[in-house]
CSV table of C-alpha atoms in Angstrom, one decimal:
chain,number,residue,atom,x,y,z
A,20,MET,CA,0.0,0.1,0.0
A,21,LYS,CA,1.3,3.5,-0.9
A,22,PRO,CA,2.4,5.6,2.1
A,23,SER,CA,0.0,8.3,1.1
A,24,ILE,CA,-3.1,6.0,1.2
A,25,ALA,CA,-1.9,4.4,4.5
A,26,ALA,CA,-1.5,7.9,6.0
A,27,LYS,CA,-5.0,8.9,4.9
A,28,LEU,CA,-6.5,5.7,6.4
A,29,ASN,CA,-4.6,6.2,9.7
A,30,GLN,CA,-6.0,9.8,9.8
A,31,LEU,CA,-9.6,8.4,9.3
A,32,SER,CA,-9.1,5.8,12.0
A,33,ASN,CA,-8.1,8.5,14.4
A,34,ARG,CA,-11.0,10.6,13.5
A,35,LEU,CA,-13.5,7.8,14.0
A,36,GLY,CA,-12.0,7.2,17.5
A,37,GLU,CA,-12.5,11.0,18.2
A,38,ILE,CA,-16.2,10.8,17.0
A,39,ASP,CA,-16.8,7.8,19.2
A,40,ARG,CA,-15.6,9.8,22.2
A,41,LEU,CA,-17.7,12.8,21.2
A,42,LEU,CA,-20.8,10.7,20.7
A,43,GLY,CA,-20.3,9.1,24.1
A,44,ALA,CA,-20.5,12.4,25.9
A,45,GLU,CA,-23.4,13.0,28.2
A,46,ASN,CA,-24.5,16.3,26.6
A,47,VAL,CA,-24.1,15.1,22.9
A,48,THR,CA,-27.7,15.7,22.0
A,49,ALA,CA,-27.8,19.2,23.4
A,50,ASP,CA,-26.9,20.5,19.9
A,51,MET,CA,-29.0,18.3,17.6
A,52,ASP,CA,-27.4,19.7,14.4
A,53,ARG,CA,-24.0,18.8,15.6
A,54,TYR,CA,-25.2,15.4,16.8
A,55,ARG,CA,-26.7,14.6,13.3
A,56,LYS,CA,-23.4,15.8,11.6
A,57,LEU,CA,-21.4,13.4,13.9
A,58,THR,CA,-23.6,10.4,13.4
A,59,ARG,CA,-23.6,10.9,9.6
A,60,GLU,CA,-19.8,11.2,9.6
A,61,HIS,CA,-19.6,8.1,11.8
A,62,ALA,CA,-21.7,6.2,9.4
A,63,GLU,CA,-19.4,7.2,6.5
A,64,LEU,CA,-16.2,6.5,8.1
A,65,GLY,CA,-17.1,3.2,9.9
A,66,PRO,CA,-17.0,0.9,6.8
A,67,VAL,CA,-13.7,2.4,5.6
A,68,VAL,CA,-12.0,2.0,9.0
A,69,GLU,CA,-13.5,-1.5,9.5
A,70,LEU,CA,-12.0,-2.6,6.1
A,71,TYR,CA,-8.7,-1.0,7.0
A,72,ARG,CA,-8.6,-3.0,10.1
A,73,ARG,CA,-9.2,-6.2,8.2
A,74,TYR,CA,-6.4,-5.1,5.9
A,75,GLN,CA,-4.1,-4.6,8.9
A,76,ASP,CA,-5.1,-8.0,10.3
A,77,SER,CA,-4.2,-9.6,7.0
A,78,GLU,CA,-0.8,-7.9,7.0
A,79,GLY,CA,-0.1,-9.6,10.4
A,80,ASP,CA,-1.3,-13.0,8.9
A,81,LEU,CA,1.1,-12.5,6.0
A,82,LYS,CA,4.0,-11.8,8.2
A,83,THR,CA,3.3,-14.9,10.3
A,84,ALA,CA,3.0,-17.1,7.2
A,85,GLN,CA,6.2,-15.7,5.7
A,86,GLU,CA,8.0,-16.7,9.0
A,87,MET,CA,6.6,-20.2,8.7
A,88,VAL,CA,8.0,-20.7,5.3
A,89,ASN,CA,11.4,-21.3,6.8
A,90,ASP,CA,10.0,-24.3,8.7
A,91,PRO,CA,10.3,-27.4,6.4
A,92,ALA,CA,7.4,-29.1,8.0
A,93,MET,CA,5.1,-26.1,7.5
A,94,ARG,CA,6.5,-24.8,4.1
A,95,GLU,CA,3.8,-26.1,1.8
A,96,PHE,CA,1.0,-24.9,4.1
A,97,ALA,CA,2.8,-21.6,4.6
A,98,GLU,CA,3.4,-20.9,0.9
A,99,THR,CA,-0.4,-21.5,0.3
A,100,GLU,CA,-1.2,-19.1,3.1
A,101,VAL,CA,1.1,-16.5,1.8
A,102,ALA,CA,-0.4,-16.6,-1.8
A,103,GLU,CA,-4.0,-16.4,-0.5
A,104,THR,CA,-3.2,-13.7,2.0
A,105,ARG,CA,-1.5,-11.5,-0.7
A,106,ALA,CA,-4.5,-12.0,-3.0
A,107,ARG,CA,-6.8,-10.9,0.0
A,108,LEU,CA,-4.6,-7.9,0.6
A,109,GLU,CA,-4.8,-6.9,-3.0
A,110,GLY,CA,-8.6,-7.1,-2.9
A,111,PHE,CA,-8.8,-5.1,0.3
A,112,GLU,CA,-6.4,-2.4,-1.2
A,113,ALA,CA,-8.5,-2.1,-4.4
A,114,GLU,CA,-11.7,-1.7,-2.3
A,115,LEU,CA,-10.1,0.8,0.1
A,116,GLN,CA,-9.0,3.0,-2.9
A,117,LYS,CA,-12.7,3.0,-4.1
A,118,LEU,CA,-13.9,4.0,-0.6
A,119,LEU,CA,-11.4,6.8,-0.5
A,120,LEU,CA,-12.6,8.4,-3.8
A,121,PRO,CA,-14.0,11.8,-3.2
A,122,ARG,CA,-17.8,11.7,-2.5
A,123,ASP,CA,-20.2,14.0,-4.4
A,124,PRO,CA,-21.8,15.9,-1.6
A,125,ASN,CA,-25.1,15.9,-3.5
A,126,ASP,CA,-25.3,12.2,-4.0
A,127,GLU,CA,-27.9,11.5,-1.3
A,128,ARG,CA,-30.2,14.5,-2.2
A,129,ASN,CA,-33.6,14.6,-3.8
A,130,ILE,CA,-33.7,15.9,-7.3
A,131,PHE,CA,-35.6,18.1,-9.8
A,132,ILE,CA,-35.8,16.5,-13.2
A,133,GLU,CA,-36.8,18.5,-16.2
A,134,VAL,CA,-37.7,16.9,-19.6
A,135,ARG,CA,-38.2,19.2,-22.6
A,136,ALA,CA,-39.2,18.4,-26.2
A,137,GLY,CA,-36.7,19.6,-28.8
A,138,THR,CA,-36.6,19.1,-32.5
A,139,GLY,CA,-39.4,16.9,-33.9
A,140,GLY,CA,-42.7,18.7,-33.1
A,141,ASP,CA,-45.4,16.4,-31.8
A,142,GLU,CA,-43.3,13.3,-32.0
A,143,SER,CA,-40.6,15.0,-29.8
A,144,ALA,CA,-43.3,15.9,-27.2
A,145,LEU,CA,-44.6,12.3,-27.3
A,146,PHE,CA,-41.0,11.1,-26.7
A,147,ALA,CA,-40.6,13.6,-23.8
A,148,ALA,CA,-43.6,12.0,-22.1
A,149,GLU,CA,-42.1,8.5,-22.7
A,150,LEU,CA,-38.8,9.6,-21.2
A,151,PHE,CA,-40.6,11.1,-18.1
A,152,ARG,CA,-42.6,7.9,-17.7
A,153,MET,CA,-39.3,6.0,-17.9
A,154,TYR,CA,-37.9,8.0,-15.0
A,155,ALA,CA,-41.1,7.8,-13.0
A,156,ARG,CA,-41.3,4.0,-13.4
A,157,TYR,CA,-37.6,3.8,-12.4
A,158,ALA,CA,-38.5,5.8,-9.2
A,159,GLU,CA,-41.3,3.4,-8.5
A,160,ARG,CA,-39.0,0.5,-8.7
A,161,LYS,CA,-36.7,2.3,-6.1
A,162,ARG,CA,-39.8,3.2,-4.0
A,163,TRP,CA,-39.1,6.9,-4.4
A,164,GLN,CA,-41.9,9.6,-4.5
A,165,VAL,CA,-42.5,11.5,-7.8
A,166,GLU,CA,-44.2,14.9,-7.4
A,167,ILE,CA,-45.0,16.9,-10.7
A,168,ILE,CA,-44.1,20.5,-10.2
A,169,SER,CA,-45.1,21.8,-13.6
A,170,GLU,CA,-46.2,20.4,-16.9
A,171,SER,CA,-47.0,21.7,-20.4
A,172,ALA,CA,-49.0,19.2,-22.4
A,173,SER,CA,-49.0,18.9,-26.1
A,174,ASP,CA,-52.1,18.3,-28.3
A,175,LEU,CA,-51.4,14.6,-28.8
A,176,GLY,CA,-50.8,13.8,-25.1
A,177,GLY,CA,-47.1,14.4,-24.9
A,178,TYR,CA,-45.1,17.0,-23.0
A,179,ARG,CA,-43.6,20.2,-24.3
A,180,GLU,CA,-42.1,20.4,-20.9
A,181,VAL,CA,-42.4,18.6,-17.5
A,182,ILE,CA,-40.7,19.3,-14.2
A,183,ALA,CA,-40.8,16.9,-11.3
A,184,ARG,CA,-39.3,16.5,-7.9
A,185,ILE,CA,-38.1,12.9,-7.1
A,186,ILE,CA,-37.8,12.3,-3.4
A,187,GLY,CA,-35.6,9.4,-2.3
A,188,GLN,CA,-32.3,8.7,-0.8
A,189,GLY,CA,-29.6,8.5,-3.4
A,190,ALA,CA,-31.8,9.9,-6.2
A,191,TYR,CA,-29.1,12.2,-7.5
A,192,SER,CA,-26.3,9.5,-7.3
A,193,LYS,CA,-28.4,7.3,-9.5
A,194,LEU,CA,-29.7,9.8,-12.0
A,195,LYS,CA,-27.1,12.5,-12.2
A,196,PHE,CA,-25.7,11.2,-15.5
A,197,GLU,CA,-29.0,11.4,-17.3
A,198,SER,CA,-28.6,15.2,-18.1
A,199,GLY,CA,-28.1,15.9,-21.8
A,200,GLY,CA,-29.7,15.3,-25.2
A,201,HIS,CA,-31.7,12.2,-25.8
A,202,ARG,CA,-32.5,11.1,-29.4
A,203,VAL,CA,-35.2,8.8,-30.7
A,204,GLN,CA,-35.4,7.1,-34.0
A,205,ARG,CA,-38.8,5.4,-35.0
A,206,VAL,CA,-41.8,5.8,-37.1
A,207,PRO,CA,-44.1,8.4,-35.5
A,208,VAL,CA,-47.8,7.8,-35.1
A,209,THR,CA,-48.3,10.9,-37.2
A,210,GLU,CA,-46.2,9.4,-40.1
A,211,THR,CA,-48.4,7.9,-42.9
A,212,GLN,CA,-45.5,6.7,-45.2
A,213,GLY,CA,-43.9,4.5,-42.7
A,214,ARG,CA,-40.7,6.5,-42.6
A,215,VAL,CA,-38.3,6.5,-39.6
A,216,HIS,CA,-37.9,10.0,-38.1
A,217,THR,CA,-35.3,11.3,-35.7
A,218,SER,CA,-36.5,13.5,-32.8
A,219,ALA,CA,-34.8,14.9,-29.7
A,220,CYS,CA,-35.4,15.9,-26.1
A,221,THR,CA,-33.3,17.4,-23.3
A,222,VAL,CA,-33.1,16.2,-19.8
A,223,ALA,CA,-31.8,18.2,-16.8
A,224,VAL,CA,-31.2,16.5,-13.5
A,225,MET,CA,-30.5,18.9,-10.6
A,226,PRO,CA,-29.9,18.1,-6.9
A,227,GLU,CA,-32.4,19.9,-4.6
A,228,ALA,CA,-30.7,22.8,-3.1
A,229,ASP,CA,-30.7,23.7,0.6
A,230,ALA,CA,-32.0,27.1,0.1
A,231,ALA,CA,-31.2,28.2,3.7
A,232,THR,CA,-27.5,27.5,3.5
A,233,GLU,CA,-26.5,27.2,-0.2
A,234,ILE,CA,-28.6,29.5,-2.3
A,235,VAL,CA,-29.5,32.9,-1.1
A,236,LEU,CA,-32.5,34.2,-3.0
A,237,ASN,CA,-32.5,38.0,-2.8
A,238,PRO,CA,-36.1,39.3,-3.2
A,239,ALA,CA,-34.8,42.4,-4.9
A,240,GLU,CA,-33.3,40.2,-7.7
A,241,MET,CA,-36.6,38.5,-8.4
A,242,ARG,CA,-39.9,39.6,-10.1
A,243,ILE,CA,-42.9,37.5,-9.1
A,244,ASP,CA,-45.9,37.5,-11.3
A,245,THR,CA,-49.3,35.9,-10.6
A,246,PHE,CA,-51.6,34.9,-13.4
A,247,ARG,CA,-54.6,32.6,-14.0
A,248,ALA,CA,-53.8,29.0,-14.5
A,249,SER,CA,-54.5,27.4,-17.8
A,250,GLY,CA,-55.3,23.9,-18.9
A,251,ALA,CA,-56.6,21.1,-16.8
A,252,GLY,CA,-57.3,21.6,-13.1
A,253,GLY,CA,-60.9,22.3,-12.6
A,254,GLN,CA,-63.0,25.5,-12.4
A,255,HIS,CA,-61.4,26.6,-9.1
A,256,VAL,CA,-57.9,26.8,-10.5
A,257,ASN,CA,-58.9,28.6,-13.6
A,258,LYS,CA,-60.9,31.3,-11.8
A,259,THR,CA,-58.1,32.4,-9.4
A,260,ASP,CA,-54.7,33.9,-9.9
A,261,SER,CA,-52.9,31.0,-8.3
A,262,ALA,CA,-50.2,30.4,-10.9
A,263,ILE,CA,-46.8,31.8,-10.2
A,264,ARG,CA,-44.0,33.0,-12.5
A,265,ILE,CA,-40.7,33.9,-11.0
A,266,THR,CA,-38.0,35.7,-13.0
A,267,HIS,CA,-34.4,35.8,-11.6
A,268,LEU,CA,-33.3,39.1,-13.0
A,269,PRO,CA,-29.5,38.7,-12.8
A,270,THR,CA,-29.5,35.3,-14.7
A,271,GLY,CA,-32.8,35.6,-16.6
A,272,LEU,CA,-33.9,32.2,-15.3
A,273,VAL,CA,-37.7,31.9,-15.4
A,274,VAL,CA,-39.8,29.4,-13.4
A,275,GLU,CA,-43.5,28.9,-13.6
A,276,CYS,CA,-45.7,26.7,-11.4
A,277,GLN,CA,-49.5,26.4,-11.6
A,278,ASP,CA,-50.3,22.8,-10.8
A,279,ASP,CA,-51.7,23.5,-7.2
A,280,ARG,CA,-54.8,25.4,-6.3
A,281,SER,CA,-52.8,27.2,-3.6
A,282,GLN,CA,-50.7,30.3,-4.7
A,283,HIS,CA,-48.6,29.8,-1.6
A,284,LYS,CA,-47.7,26.3,-2.5
A,285,ASN,CA,-47.0,27.2,-6.2
A,286,LYS,CA,-44.7,29.9,-5.0
A,287,ALA,CA,-42.8,27.6,-2.6
A,288,ARG,CA,-42.4,25.0,-5.4
A,289,ALA,CA,-41.2,27.7,-7.9
A,290,LEU,CA,-38.7,29.0,-5.4
A,291,ALA,CA,-37.4,25.5,-4.8
A,292,VAL,CA,-36.9,24.8,-8.6
A,293,LEU,CA,-35.2,28.3,-9.0
A,294,ALA,CA,-32.8,27.5,-6.2
A,295,ALA,CA,-32.0,24.2,-7.7
A,296,ARG,CA,-31.4,25.8,-11.2
A,297,LEU,CA,-29.1,28.4,-9.7
A,298,LYS,CA,-27.1,25.8,-7.8
A,299,ASP,CA,-27.0,23.7,-11.0
A,300,LYS,CA,-25.8,26.7,-13.0
A,301,GLN,CA,-23.0,27.3,-10.5
A,302,THR,CA,-22.0,23.5,-10.7
A,303,ARG,CA,-22.0,23.4,-14.6
A,304,GLU,CA,-19.9,26.5,-14.7
A,305,GLN,CA,-17.4,24.8,-12.5
A,306,GLN,CA,-17.6,21.6,-14.6
A,307,SER,CA,-17.0,23.5,-17.9
A,308,LYS,CA,-13.7,24.8,-16.3
A,309,GLU,CA,-12.7,21.3,-15.3
A,310,ALA,CA,-13.7,19.8,-18.6
A,311,ALA,CA,-10.7,21.5,-20.3
A,312,THR,CA,-8.3,19.3,-18.3
A,313,ARG,CA,-10.2,16.0,-17.8
A,314,LYS,CA,-13.0,13.8,-19.3
A,315,SER,CA,-16.1,13.8,-17.3
A,316,LEU,CA,-19.4,11.8,-17.8
A,317,ILE,CA,-21.3,14.8,-16.4
A,318,GLY,CA,-19.8,16.7,-19.3
A,319,SER,CA,-19.0,20.3,-19.8
A,320,GLY,CA,-22.5,21.5,-18.8
A,321,ASP,CA,-23.6,21.8,-22.4
A,322,ARG,CA,-27.2,20.3,-22.3
A,323,SER,CA,-27.4,20.1,-26.0
A,324,GLU,CA,-24.7,17.3,-26.0
A,325,ARG,CA,-26.2,14.1,-27.3
A,326,ILE,CA,-25.8,11.4,-24.8
A,327,ARG,CA,-28.1,8.6,-25.8
A,328,THR,CA,-30.1,7.2,-28.8
A,329,TYR,CA,-33.3,5.1,-28.5
A,330,ASN,CA,-33.6,3.2,-31.9
A,331,PHE,CA,-37.0,1.5,-31.9
A,332,PRO,CA,-36.8,-0.3,-35.3
A,333,GLN,CA,-33.6,-2.0,-34.1
A,334,GLY,CA,-34.7,-2.4,-30.5
A,335,ARG,CA,-31.6,-0.8,-29.1
A,336,VAL,CA,-30.5,1.9,-26.8
A,337,THR,CA,-27.0,3.3,-27.1
A,338,ASP,CA,-25.2,5.5,-24.6
A,339,HIS,CA,-22.6,7.4,-26.7
A,340,ARG,CA,-20.4,8.4,-23.7
A,341,ILE,CA,-19.4,4.9,-22.8
A,342,ASN,CA,-20.2,3.2,-26.1
A,343,LEU,CA,-22.7,0.9,-24.5
A,344,THR,CA,-25.5,-0.6,-26.6
A,345,LEU,CA,-28.4,-2.7,-25.0
A,346,TYR,CA,-30.9,-4.6,-27.1
A,347,LYS,CA,-33.8,-4.2,-24.5
A,348,ILE,CA,-35.5,-1.0,-25.5
A,349,ALA,CA,-39.0,-2.1,-24.3
A,350,GLN,CA,-37.7,-2.8,-20.8
A,351,ILE,CA,-35.6,0.4,-20.6
A,352,VAL,CA,-38.4,2.7,-21.6
A,353,ASP,CA,-40.5,0.9,-18.9
A,354,GLY,CA,-38.1,2.1,-16.3
A,355,ASP,CA,-35.6,-0.8,-16.2
A,356,ILE,CA,-32.5,1.5,-16.5
A,357,ASP,CA,-30.2,-0.1,-13.9
A,358,ASP,CA,-27.8,-1.5,-16.5
A,359,LEU,CA,-27.3,2.0,-17.9
A,360,VAL,CA,-27.1,3.7,-14.5
A,361,ASP,CA,-24.7,1.1,-13.1
A,362,ALA,CA,-22.5,1.1,-16.2
A,363,LEU,CA,-22.3,4.9,-16.0
A,364,ALA,CA,-21.4,4.9,-12.3
A,365,ALA,CA,-18.7,2.3,-12.9
A,366,GLU,CA,-17.1,4.3,-15.7
A,367,HIS,CA,-17.1,7.5,-13.5
A,368,GLN,CA,-15.5,5.5,-10.7
A,369,ALA,CA,-12.8,4.1,-13.0
A,370,GLU,CA,-12.2,7.7,-14.1
A,371,LEU,CA,-11.8,8.9,-10.6
A,372,LEU,CA,-9.5,6.0,-9.8
A,373,ALA,CA,-7.3,6.8,-12.8
A,374,GLN,CA,-7.2,10.4,-11.6
A,375,LEU,CA,-6.2,9.4,-8.1
A,376,ALA,CA,-3.5,7.1,-9.5
A,377,GLU,CA,-2.1,10.0,-11.6
A,378,GLU,CA,-2.1,12.3,-8.6
A,379,GLN,CA,-0.3,9.8,-6.5
A,380,GLY,CA,2.2,9.3,-9.3
A,381,VAL,CA,3.0,13.0,-9.2
A,382,GLN,CA,3.6,13.0,-5.4
C-alpha cells in the first residue's frame, strides 16, 4: 500500500475514534445539528475503517505465514497461506481505494428532473412523455416519490415540458448522468408513409438545493408575477390567480408553477426549482472549467450534447459516452435502466481511480 493511502487511512481511523468519544459524551444531544453531523460522519467512516482494520489483520497474517515458510514441516501450508493472504490484501487495497474516492456531496439528495421536447414537433413531445414515464417508473422501482411541479402538455398527449421532484435517498447519485440530449429514431404515429424519423429531447437533473444555506434568493433580484392557471385543473384553478411566474433578474432564469390550487404552494415550489437551477448553473460553470483538463461523464455542462439514442426499429439503446448498446428497449423505456445507470457509475468510478493514481504518481 502506498504511504499516502496508509496515512489517509490512519487519519480516518483516528477521526473515527474521536467521533466515538464525542458521541459518548453526556451532553451530545444538546446540539442536535452537531449530533446529526457526527452520526452521519460516523456512518460514512465506519465501513472504511473496518475494512482497513481487516487489511491490517491480514498484513499480520502475511508476516506470520512468511516466517513459517522457513520451517520445512510447514513450508507447503505456509506458501499457500502467503499466496492467499497476498490476494486478499490486493482485494482489500482495491476496495479501500474506491472507498477513499471523493464523494459527491449531492449524491444523497432529492432531485428536480426537467424533460423538454426539442426538434421533432409532436413526436418530440410524445418522446418527452415517454422519457418522463421511464424515470417515473424507475423511481417506483426504487420506492421513491414523484411529485410533478409543472407540466405543459401537447395536443397529442405528450409534454412540451415537464418538471418533477423525485424524493428518495440517493436519487441524485443514480440519475445525475441522465442530463443531456436524448434522441429517438422510430416511425411516428403521425407518419403515414412509414418512414423513420429522428426527434430529440433534453433532460436536466438537478440536486435539490438547501436554500437556507447554499443559495440565497434575494427578493430584490426576483420579479414574481401571478396569473390565472390554464389547462386542466378544474374550475377553481382557472378562476383564481394561483399560478406563479418567478424571473431571476441577474440570470434571466424563469420558473412557472401552476399545478396547485394554492398560490402559496405554487410559489414555494417555484422558489425550490429556482434555487436548484441556480445551484446547477454554478456547478455546470465549474464543470466547464474542469472539462478542459479531464474527461467527465457529467460533461462540460452543455445540455445540447447528445448522450443517448433510442432506436425502436432495431430495438436498441446506445449510450454514446461509454459506447454501451443494449438490445432491450422495451424494458428500458418501462423504467428498467439499472444496466445503464450502473455502467455509467462504474465508468465514472474508473475515471476517478485513474485520476487518483495520476495524482499519486506526481507525489
